[in-house]
PDB file of C-alpha atoms in Angstrom:
ATOM      1  CA  MET A   1       2.804  29.469 -55.287  1.00 46.00           C
ATOM      2  CA  LYS A   2       0.684  32.043 -53.535  1.00 41.00           C
ATOM      3  CA  LYS A   3       2.468  34.331 -51.124  1.00 41.00           C
ATOM      4  CA  TYR A   4       0.130  33.342 -48.323  1.00 43.00           C
ATOM      5  CA  ILE A   5      -0.996  29.899 -47.299  1.00 40.00           C
ATOM      6  CA  ARG A   6      -4.663  30.008 -46.415  1.00 39.00           C
ATOM      7  CA  TYR A   7      -5.132  28.540 -42.963  1.00 41.00           C
ATOM      8  CA  ILE A   8      -8.479  28.818 -41.187  1.00 40.00           C
ATOM      9  CA  ILE A   9      -8.042  28.288 -37.483  1.00 43.00           C
ATOM     10  CA  TYR A  10     -11.132  26.357 -36.521  1.00 40.00           C
ATOM     11  CA  THR A  11     -10.717  27.373 -32.905  1.00 43.00           C
ATOM     12  CA  GLY A  12     -11.270  30.940 -34.015  1.00 44.00           C
ATOM     13  CA  LEU A  13     -14.583  29.904 -35.470  1.00 40.00           C
ATOM     14  CA  CYS A  14     -15.884  28.216 -32.368  1.00 46.00           C
ATOM     15  CA  ILE A  15     -15.122  30.575 -29.526  1.00 42.00           C
ATOM     16  CA  GLY A  16     -18.278  32.148 -28.227  1.00 43.00           C
ATOM     17  CA  LEU A  17     -18.863  34.533 -31.125  1.00 42.00           C
ATOM     18  CA  PHE A  18     -20.339  31.878 -33.379  1.00 39.00           C
ATOM     19  CA  SER A  19     -22.480  28.838 -32.719  1.00 38.00           C
ATOM     20  CA  CYS A  20     -20.159  26.626 -34.816  1.00 40.00           C
ATOM     21  CA  LYS A  21     -23.018  25.638 -37.068  1.00 35.00           C
ATOM     22  CA  GLU A  22     -22.202  25.230 -40.750  1.00 38.00           C
ATOM     23  CA  ASP A  23     -24.519  28.061 -41.703  1.00 39.00           C
ATOM     24  CA  LYS A  24     -22.432  30.431 -39.555  1.00 37.00           C
ATOM     25  CA  LEU A  25     -19.016  29.671 -41.001  1.00 35.00           C
ATOM     26  CA  ASP A  26     -19.439  32.206 -43.780  1.00 39.00           C
ATOM     27  CA  LEU A  27     -19.316  34.962 -41.136  1.00 42.00           C
ATOM     28  CA  TYR A  28     -15.594  34.334 -40.693  1.00 46.00           C
ATOM     29  CA  ASP A  29     -13.274  36.521 -42.777  1.00 54.00           C
ATOM     30  CA  ASP A  30      -9.865  34.834 -42.924  1.00 62.00           C
ATOM     31  CA  SER A  31      -8.357  37.704 -44.901  1.00 72.00           C
ATOM     32  CA  VAL A  32      -8.010  39.586 -41.602  1.00 82.00           C
ATOM     33  CA  SER A  33      -5.278  38.278 -39.300  1.00 93.00           C
ATOM     34  CA  SER A  34      -5.606  38.565 -35.534  1.00 96.00           C
ATOM     35  CA  LEU A  35      -3.991  37.026 -32.477  1.00 97.00           C
ATOM     36  CA  ASN A  36      -5.422  35.467 -29.339  1.00 97.00           C
ATOM     37  CA  PHE A  37      -3.823  34.168 -26.172  1.00 97.00           C
ATOM     38  CA  ALA A  38      -4.335  30.410 -26.327  1.00 97.00           C
ATOM     39  CA  LYS A  39      -5.974  29.524 -23.028  1.00 97.00           C
ATOM     40  CA  THR A  40      -8.727  27.394 -21.570  1.00 95.00           C
ATOM     41  CA  LEU A  41     -11.874  29.123 -20.353  1.00 94.00           C
ATOM     42  CA  THR A  42     -15.035  27.994 -18.585  1.00 89.00           C
ATOM     43  CA  ASP A  43     -18.444  28.802 -20.042  1.00 87.00           C
ATOM     44  CA  LYS A  44     -21.515  29.873 -18.069  1.00 86.00           C
ATOM     45  CA  SER A  45     -22.478  26.250 -17.419  1.00 90.00           C
ATOM     46  CA  GLY A  46     -19.069  25.478 -15.919  1.00 87.00           C
ATOM     47  CA  THR A  47     -17.876  23.461 -18.908  1.00 91.00           C
ATOM     48  CA  LEU A  48     -14.203  23.814 -19.806  1.00 90.00           C
ATOM     49  CA  LEU A  49     -13.709  25.229 -23.286  1.00 89.00           C
ATOM     50  CA  GLU A  50     -10.542  23.425 -24.349  1.00 91.00           C
ATOM     51  CA  ILE A  51     -10.597  25.191 -27.691  1.00 91.00           C
ATOM     52  CA  PHE A  52      -6.862  25.271 -28.251  1.00 94.00           C
ATOM     53  CA  GLY A  53      -5.967  21.963 -26.629  1.00 94.00           C
ATOM     54  CA  PRO A  54      -5.822  20.303 -23.187  1.00 94.00           C
ATOM     55  CA  GLU A  55      -5.948  22.527 -20.119  1.00 94.00           C
ATOM     56  CA  GLU A  56      -2.493  21.460 -18.935  1.00 93.00           C
ATOM     57  CA  ASP A  57      -0.985  22.895 -22.133  1.00 95.00           C
ATOM     58  CA  TYR A  58      -3.252  25.962 -22.330  1.00 96.00           C
ATOM     59  CA  PRO A  59      -4.138  27.039 -18.765  1.00 96.00           C
ATOM     60  CA  GLU A  60      -6.558  29.854 -18.098  1.00 96.00           C
ATOM     61  CA  ASN A  61      -3.852  31.717 -16.176  1.00 97.00           C
ATOM     62  CA  TYR A  62      -0.386  31.171 -14.750  1.00 97.00           C
ATOM     63  CA  SER A  63       0.439  31.188 -11.043  1.00 95.00           C
ATOM     64  CA  PHE A  64       3.110  30.103  -8.597  1.00 94.00           C
ATOM     65  CA  ASN A  65       4.416  30.551  -5.078  1.00 94.00           C
ATOM     66  CA  ALA A  66       8.153  31.239  -5.198  1.00 93.00           C
ATOM     67  CA  HIS A  67       8.774  29.011  -2.196  1.00 91.00           C
ATOM     68  CA  PHE A  68       7.857  26.001  -4.334  1.00 92.00           C
ATOM     69  CA  LEU A  69      10.349  26.739  -7.098  1.00 89.00           C
ATOM     70  CA  GLY A  70      13.272  25.287  -5.167  1.00 77.00           C
ATOM     71  CA  SER A  71      15.957  27.111  -3.221  1.00 66.00           C
ATOM     72  CA  ASN A  72      18.152  27.774  -6.273  1.00 67.00           C
ATOM     73  CA  ALA A  73      15.461  29.346  -8.471  1.00 73.00           C
ATOM     74  CA  ASP A  74      16.011  33.070  -8.983  1.00 80.00           C
ATOM     75  CA  ASN A  75      13.530  33.476 -11.848  1.00 89.00           C
ATOM     76  CA  CYS A  76      10.393  31.873 -13.208  1.00 93.00           C
ATOM     77  CA  THR A  77       9.852  32.094 -16.976  1.00 94.00           C
ATOM     78  CA  TYR A  78       6.656  31.347 -18.865  1.00 96.00           C
ATOM     79  CA  ASP A  79       6.388  30.869 -22.623  1.00 97.00           C
ATOM     80  CA  ILE A  80       2.734  31.784 -23.144  1.00 98.00           C
ATOM     81  CA  PRO A  81       1.144  30.497 -26.376  1.00 98.00           C
ATOM     82  CA  VAL A  82      -0.318  33.003 -28.827  1.00 98.00           C
ATOM     83  CA  ARG A  83      -2.555  31.621 -31.601  1.00 97.00           C
ATOM     84  CA  LEU A  84      -3.089  33.074 -35.060  1.00 97.00           C
ATOM     85  CA  THR A  85      -6.523  33.456 -36.590  1.00 94.00           C
ATOM     86  CA  GLY A  86      -6.244  34.152 -40.312  1.00 92.00           C
ATOM     87  CA  ARG A  87      -3.516  33.350 -42.814  1.00 91.00           C
ATOM     88  CA  ILE A  88      -0.116  31.882 -42.119  1.00 94.00           C
ATOM     89  CA  ASP A  89       2.614  33.916 -43.759  1.00 95.00           C
ATOM     90  CA  PRO A  90       5.352  31.508 -44.921  1.00 95.00           C
ATOM     91  CA  ASP A  91       7.844  34.228 -45.847  1.00 96.00           C
ATOM     92  CA  ARG A  92       7.682  37.055 -43.337  1.00 96.00           C
ATOM     93  CA  ASP A  93       8.024  37.444 -39.580  1.00 97.00           C
ATOM     94  CA  ARG A  94       5.391  39.825 -38.256  1.00 97.00           C
ATOM     95  CA  GLU A  95       5.714  42.115 -35.273  1.00 97.00           C
ATOM     96  CA  TYR A  96       2.948  42.344 -32.708  1.00 98.00           C
ATOM     97  CA  GLN A  97       2.650  44.281 -29.487  1.00 97.00           C
ATOM     98  CA  ILE A  98       1.683  43.555 -25.920  1.00 98.00           C
ATOM     99  CA  ARG A  99       1.275  45.690 -22.835  1.00 97.00           C
ATOM    100  CA  VAL A 100       0.763  45.257 -19.110  1.00 98.00           C
ATOM    101  CA  ASN A 101      -2.490  46.861 -17.978  1.00 97.00           C
ATOM    102  CA  PRO A 102      -1.503  48.916 -14.891  1.00 96.00           C
ATOM    103  CA  GLU A 103      -5.088  49.196 -13.640  1.00 96.00           C
ATOM    104  CA  LYS A 104      -5.628  45.428 -13.621  1.00 97.00           C
ATOM    105  CA  SER A 105      -2.168  44.473 -12.379  1.00 97.00           C
ATOM    106  CA  LYS A 106      -1.050  44.563  -8.752  1.00 97.00           C
ATOM    107  CA  PHE A 107       2.278  45.490  -7.114  1.00 96.00           C
ATOM    108  CA  ALA A 108       4.402  44.251 -10.033  1.00 95.00           C
ATOM    109  CA  VAL A 109       7.028  46.726 -11.272  1.00 96.00           C
ATOM    110  CA  LYS A 110       8.597  46.263 -14.701  1.00 96.00           C
ATOM    111  CA  ASP A 111      12.297  45.371 -14.699  1.00 95.00           C
ATOM    112  CA  VAL A 112      12.086  44.835 -10.944  1.00 96.00           C
ATOM    113  CA  HIS A 113       9.549  42.059 -10.448  1.00 97.00           C
ATOM    114  CA  TYR A 114       9.176  41.049 -14.100  1.00 97.00           C
ATOM    115  CA  SER A 115      10.695  41.442 -17.567  1.00 97.00           C
ATOM    116  CA  LEU A 116       9.024  41.270 -20.969  1.00 96.00           C
ATOM    117  CA  ASP A 117       9.385  42.856 -24.385  1.00 97.00           C
ATOM    118  CA  GLU A 118       6.426  44.933 -25.475  1.00 97.00           C
ATOM    119  CA  LYS A 119       7.385  44.250 -29.095  1.00 97.00           C
ATOM    120  CA  GLN A 120       7.077  40.578 -29.986  1.00 97.00           C
ATOM    121  CA  ILE A 121       7.647  38.584 -33.165  1.00 97.00           C
ATOM    122  CA  PHE A 122       5.159  36.140 -34.634  1.00 98.00           C
ATOM    123  CA  HIS A 123       7.473  33.965 -36.719  1.00 97.00           C
ATOM    124  CA  LYS A 124       6.865  33.045 -40.334  1.00 96.00           C
ATOM    125  CA  GLY A 125       5.236  29.735 -41.155  1.00 96.00           C
ATOM    126  CA  LEU A 126       3.586  29.342 -37.732  1.00 97.00           C
ATOM    127  CA  TYR A 127      -0.021  29.324 -36.612  1.00 96.00           C
ATOM    128  CA  GLU A 128       1.046  29.395 -32.931  1.00 97.00           C
ATOM    129  CA  ASP A 129       3.983  31.171 -31.339  1.00 98.00           C
ATOM    130  CA  HIS A 130       4.955  32.133 -27.788  1.00 97.00           C
ATOM    131  CA  MET A 131       5.300  35.286 -25.745  1.00 96.00           C
ATOM    132  CA  ARG A 132       7.840  35.139 -22.910  1.00 96.00           C
ATOM    133  CA  VAL A 133       7.553  36.760 -19.485  1.00 97.00           C
ATOM    134  CA  THR A 134      10.109  36.322 -16.693  1.00 96.00           C
ATOM    135  CA  ILE A 135       9.289  36.856 -13.017  1.00 96.00           C
ATOM    136  CA  HIS A 136      12.206  37.844 -10.775  1.00 95.00           C
ATOM    137  CA  THR A 137      11.586  35.980  -7.541  1.00 93.00           C
ATOM    138  CA  GLU A 138      14.453  37.569  -5.617  1.00 91.00           C
ATOM    139  CA  ALA A 139      12.748  40.970  -5.846  1.00 94.00           C
ATOM    140  CA  MET A 140       9.481  39.723  -4.363  1.00 94.00           C
ATOM    141  CA  ASP A 141       8.642  40.458  -0.732  1.00 93.00           C
ATOM    142  CA  GLU A 142       7.213  37.910   1.690  1.00 91.00           C
ATOM    143  CA  THR A 143       3.758  39.447   2.069  1.00 92.00           C
ATOM    144  CA  SER A 144       2.488  40.681  -1.310  1.00 94.00           C
ATOM    145  CA  SER A 145       0.401  38.786  -3.830  1.00 95.00           C
ATOM    146  CA  TYR A 146       1.368  40.054  -7.274  1.00 97.00           C
ATOM    147  CA  LYS A 147      -0.643  40.067 -10.476  1.00 98.00           C
ATOM    148  CA  LEU A 148       0.094  40.880 -14.108  1.00 98.00           C
ATOM    149  CA  GLN A 149      -2.560  41.306 -16.768  1.00 98.00           C
ATOM    150  CA  ILE A 150      -0.843  41.146 -20.149  1.00 98.00           C
ATOM    151  CA  GLU A 151      -2.841  42.333 -23.152  1.00 98.00           C
ATOM    152  CA  LEU A 152      -2.472  42.105 -26.902  1.00 98.00           C
ATOM    153  CA  VAL A 153      -2.361  45.449 -28.709  1.00 97.00           C
ATOM    154  CA  PRO A 154      -3.590  45.594 -32.330  1.00 96.00           C
ATOM    155  CA  ASN A 155      -1.219  47.071 -34.924  1.00 96.00           C
ATOM    156  CA  GLU A 156      -0.754  47.222 -38.701  1.00 96.00           C
ATOM    157  CA  ASN A 157      -0.123  43.449 -38.835  1.00 96.00           C
ATOM    158  CA  PHE A 158      -2.884  42.141 -36.577  1.00 97.00           C
ATOM    159  CA  ALA A 159      -6.416  43.308 -35.900  1.00 96.00           C
ATOM    160  CA  VAL A 160      -8.273  42.933 -32.623  1.00 95.00           C
ATOM    161  CA  GLY A 161      -9.047  39.290 -31.871  1.00 95.00           C
ATOM    162  CA  ILE A 162     -11.740  37.731 -29.700  1.00 94.00           C
ATOM    163  CA  SER A 163     -12.219  39.780 -26.525  1.00 94.00           C
ATOM    164  CA  GLU A 164     -12.022  36.917 -24.012  1.00 95.00           C
ATOM    165  CA  TYR A 165      -8.670  35.874 -25.439  1.00 97.00           C
ATOM    166  CA  GLN A 166      -6.989  39.278 -25.669  1.00 98.00           C
ATOM    167  CA  TYR A 167      -5.408  39.052 -22.221  1.00 98.00           C
ATOM    168  CA  ILE A 168      -3.677  36.562 -19.952  1.00 98.00           C
ATOM    169  CA  GLU A 169      -3.114  36.826 -16.201  1.00 98.00           C
ATOM    170  CA  VAL A 170      -0.027  35.828 -14.216  1.00 98.00           C
ATOM    171  CA  PHE A 171      -0.283  35.527 -10.418  1.00 97.00           C
ATOM    172  CA  PHE A 172       2.771  35.125  -8.207  1.00 96.00           C
ATOM    173  CA  THR A 173       3.654  35.401  -4.544  1.00 95.00           C
ATOM    174  CA  LYS A 174       6.209  34.528  -1.903  1.00 93.00           C
ATOM    175  CA  ASN A 175       3.559  34.661   0.793  1.00 94.00           C
ATOM    176  CA  LEU A 176       3.084  31.725   3.188  1.00 95.00           C
ATOM    177  CA  GLU A 177       0.672  33.432   5.590  1.00 94.00           C
ATOM    178  CA  ASP A 178      -1.907  30.728   4.928  1.00 93.00           C
ATOM    179  CA  PRO A 179      -0.881  27.064   5.296  1.00 94.00           C
ATOM    180  CA  PRO A 180      -0.273  25.467   1.880  1.00 94.00           C
ATOM    181  CA  ALA A 181      -2.165  22.319   0.968  1.00 93.00           C
ATOM    182  CA  PHE A 182       0.843  20.062   1.642  1.00 92.00           C
ATOM    183  CA  TRP A 183       1.004  21.244   5.269  1.00 94.00           C
ATOM    184  CA  LEU A 184      -2.704  20.656   5.862  1.00 93.00           C
ATOM    185  CA  ASN A 185      -2.659  17.277   4.098  1.00 89.00           C
ATOM    186  CA  THR A 186       0.317  15.871   6.019  1.00 89.00           C
ATOM    187  CA  ASN A 187      -0.806  14.562   9.397  1.00 86.00           C
ATOM    188  CA  LYS A 188       2.480  15.096  11.266  1.00 91.00           C
ATOM    189  CA  LEU A 189       2.725  18.690  10.082  1.00 93.00           C
ATOM    190  CA  ASN A 190      -0.885  19.723  10.532  1.00 91.00           C
ATOM    191  CA  LYS A 191      -0.671  18.841  14.224  1.00 93.00           C
ATOM    192  CA  LEU A 192       1.940  21.588  14.692  1.00 95.00           C
ATOM    193  CA  THR A 193       1.130  25.255  15.250  1.00 95.00           C
ATOM    194  CA  TYR A 194       1.536  26.862  11.843  1.00 96.00           C
ATOM    195  CA  HIS A 195       3.832  29.807  11.177  1.00 96.00           C
ATOM    196  CA  PRO A 196       5.095  31.066   7.778  1.00 95.00           C
ATOM    197  CA  LYS A 197       8.709  30.875   8.958  1.00 95.00           C
ATOM    198  CA  LYS A 198       8.272  27.226   9.945  1.00 96.00           C
ATOM    199  CA  CYS A 199       6.897  26.451   6.507  1.00 95.00           C
ATOM    200  CA  ALA A 200       9.657  28.345   4.696  1.00 93.00           C
ATOM    201  CA  VAL A 201      12.422  26.553   6.615  1.00 95.00           C
ATOM    202  CA  PHE A 202      10.759  23.178   6.101  1.00 95.00           C
ATOM    203  CA  LEU A 203      10.480  23.775   2.342  1.00 94.00           C
ATOM    204  CA  GLU A 204      14.136  24.753   2.131  1.00 92.00           C
ATOM    205  CA  ILE A 205      15.214  21.674   4.077  1.00 94.00           C
ATOM    206  CA  SER A 206      12.955  19.215   2.260  1.00 92.00           C
ATOM    207  CA  GLY A 207      13.250  20.620  -1.260  1.00 91.00           C
ATOM    208  CA  ILE A 208       9.520  20.007  -1.820  1.00 92.00           C
ATOM    209  CA  THR A 209       8.260  21.818  -4.945  1.00 91.00           C
ATOM    210  CA  ASP A 210       4.732  20.407  -5.124  1.00 91.00           C
ATOM    211  CA  PRO A 211       2.198  22.505  -3.154  1.00 90.00           C
ATOM    212  CA  ASP A 212      -0.060  19.428  -2.969  1.00 90.00           C
ATOM    213  CA  TRP A 213       2.641  17.035  -1.725  1.00 91.00           C
ATOM    214  CA  ARG A 214       1.241  14.374   0.589  1.00 87.00           C
ATOM    215  CA  ASP A 215       2.610  11.958   3.167  1.00 83.00           C
ATOM    216  CA  ASN A 216       0.623   9.609   5.374  1.00 72.00           C
ATOM    217  CA  GLY A 217       3.168   9.865   8.166  1.00 68.00           C
ATOM    218  CA  ALA A 218       4.657   6.437   7.610  1.00 71.00           C
ATOM    219  CA  THR A 219       7.875   7.485   5.877  1.00 75.00           C
ATOM    220  CA  ILE A 220      11.262   7.930   7.547  1.00 89.00           C
ATOM    221  CA  GLN A 221      11.964  10.783   5.152  1.00 91.00           C
ATOM    222  CA  LEU A 222       9.324  13.040   6.688  1.00 92.00           C
ATOM    223  CA  ASP A 223      10.568  12.323  10.204  1.00 92.00           C
ATOM    224  CA  TYR A 224      14.092  13.203   9.078  1.00 94.00           C
ATOM    225  CA  TRP A 225      13.000  16.534   7.622  1.00 95.00           C
ATOM    226  CA  ILE A 226      11.057  17.351  10.795  1.00 95.00           C
ATOM    227  CA  SER A 227      14.114  16.573  12.930  1.00 96.00           C
ATOM    228  CA  LEU A 228      16.279  18.874  10.794  1.00 97.00           C
ATOM    229  CA  ALA A 229      13.715  21.677  10.987  1.00 97.00           C
ATOM    230  CA  THR A 230      13.397  21.205  14.747  1.00 96.00           C
ATOM    231  CA  GLN A 231      17.158  21.525  15.144  1.00 97.00           C
ATOM    232  CA  TRP A 232      17.249  24.583  12.863  1.00 97.00           C
ATOM    233  CA  PHE A 233      14.905  26.501  15.169  1.00 97.00           C
ATOM    234  CA  LEU A 234      16.945  25.435  18.202  1.00 97.00           C
ATOM    235  CA  ASP A 235      20.044  26.854  16.527  1.00 97.00           C
ATOM    236  CA  HIS A 236      18.373  30.026  15.242  1.00 96.00           C
ATOM    237  CA  GLU A 237      16.323  32.308  17.472  1.00 95.00           C
ATOM    238  CA  GLU A 238      13.182  33.264  15.545  1.00 95.00           C
ATOM    239  CA  TYR A 239      10.240  35.115  17.078  1.00 95.00           C
ATOM    240  CA  ASP A 240       6.608  35.519  16.049  1.00 93.00           C
ATOM    241  CA  GLU A 241       4.736  38.825  15.801  1.00 93.00           C
ATOM    242  CA  ASN A 242       3.945  38.679  19.536  1.00 94.00           C
ATOM    243  CA  GLY A 243       7.565  38.267  20.545  1.00 95.00           C
ATOM    244  CA  ASN A 244       7.311  34.565  21.333  1.00 95.00           C
ATOM    245  CA  ARG A 245      10.171  32.341  20.257  1.00 97.00           C
ATOM    246  CA  ILE A 246       9.252  29.898  17.470  1.00 96.00           C
ATOM    247  CA  TYR A 247       9.959  26.193  17.950  1.00 97.00           C
ATOM    248  CA  PHE A 248       9.237  23.919  15.040  1.00 96.00           C
ATOM    249  CA  ASN A 249       7.901  20.900  16.929  1.00 94.00           C
ATOM    250  CA  GLU A 250       5.271  22.806  18.907  1.00 91.00           C
TER     251      GLU A 250
END
């Protein structure tokens, strides 16, 4: 048995560098192993390039608002797929490296807002593995919009891959300055004067985790949540930036 199993990743052949015609396949050298972040991109015509698989499994980037994680969520962890181009090694784990680009990231501080290991392991026998990054939501402030750009770093095990797939972006925030879609799409809420504190209290009371949640106003549940939020602001004196007291049902 050969030490290496030859495995040509067809996605590596068809990503932008080649036209995917049969007469171009001989340009691919599978003796050189490289890694790419498995993600969906859009070409110049606006067509989704679902090279690695469906967009829901391989998004172009990762993003969340901490208010929609639920009140008990202290962290948000992503296992981001990394795809091999070249030969699968059935016998040996191989180390690869990543880094956060400080010039293309924003506000995020390592071991405060996020955790990741710069040395990663691509496990034996796999053509796709995962890199893990954890965002610490408790450390986030209520105004910033954070960004991480995580990049693959070539080493003795893996050469440089395809440029468009050498980085992945993670966006995260705890900012409710702008009304989320669920507030605008819910007719009993969008009639109220919006304030971030109103939205934050309502999310905590309701437990809603879908930013696009909808209600046509006919459910008792929504009325119940509104009544609880109204009472909360009667019991707690909250003021806006102009010194005016905030009431939920106004």
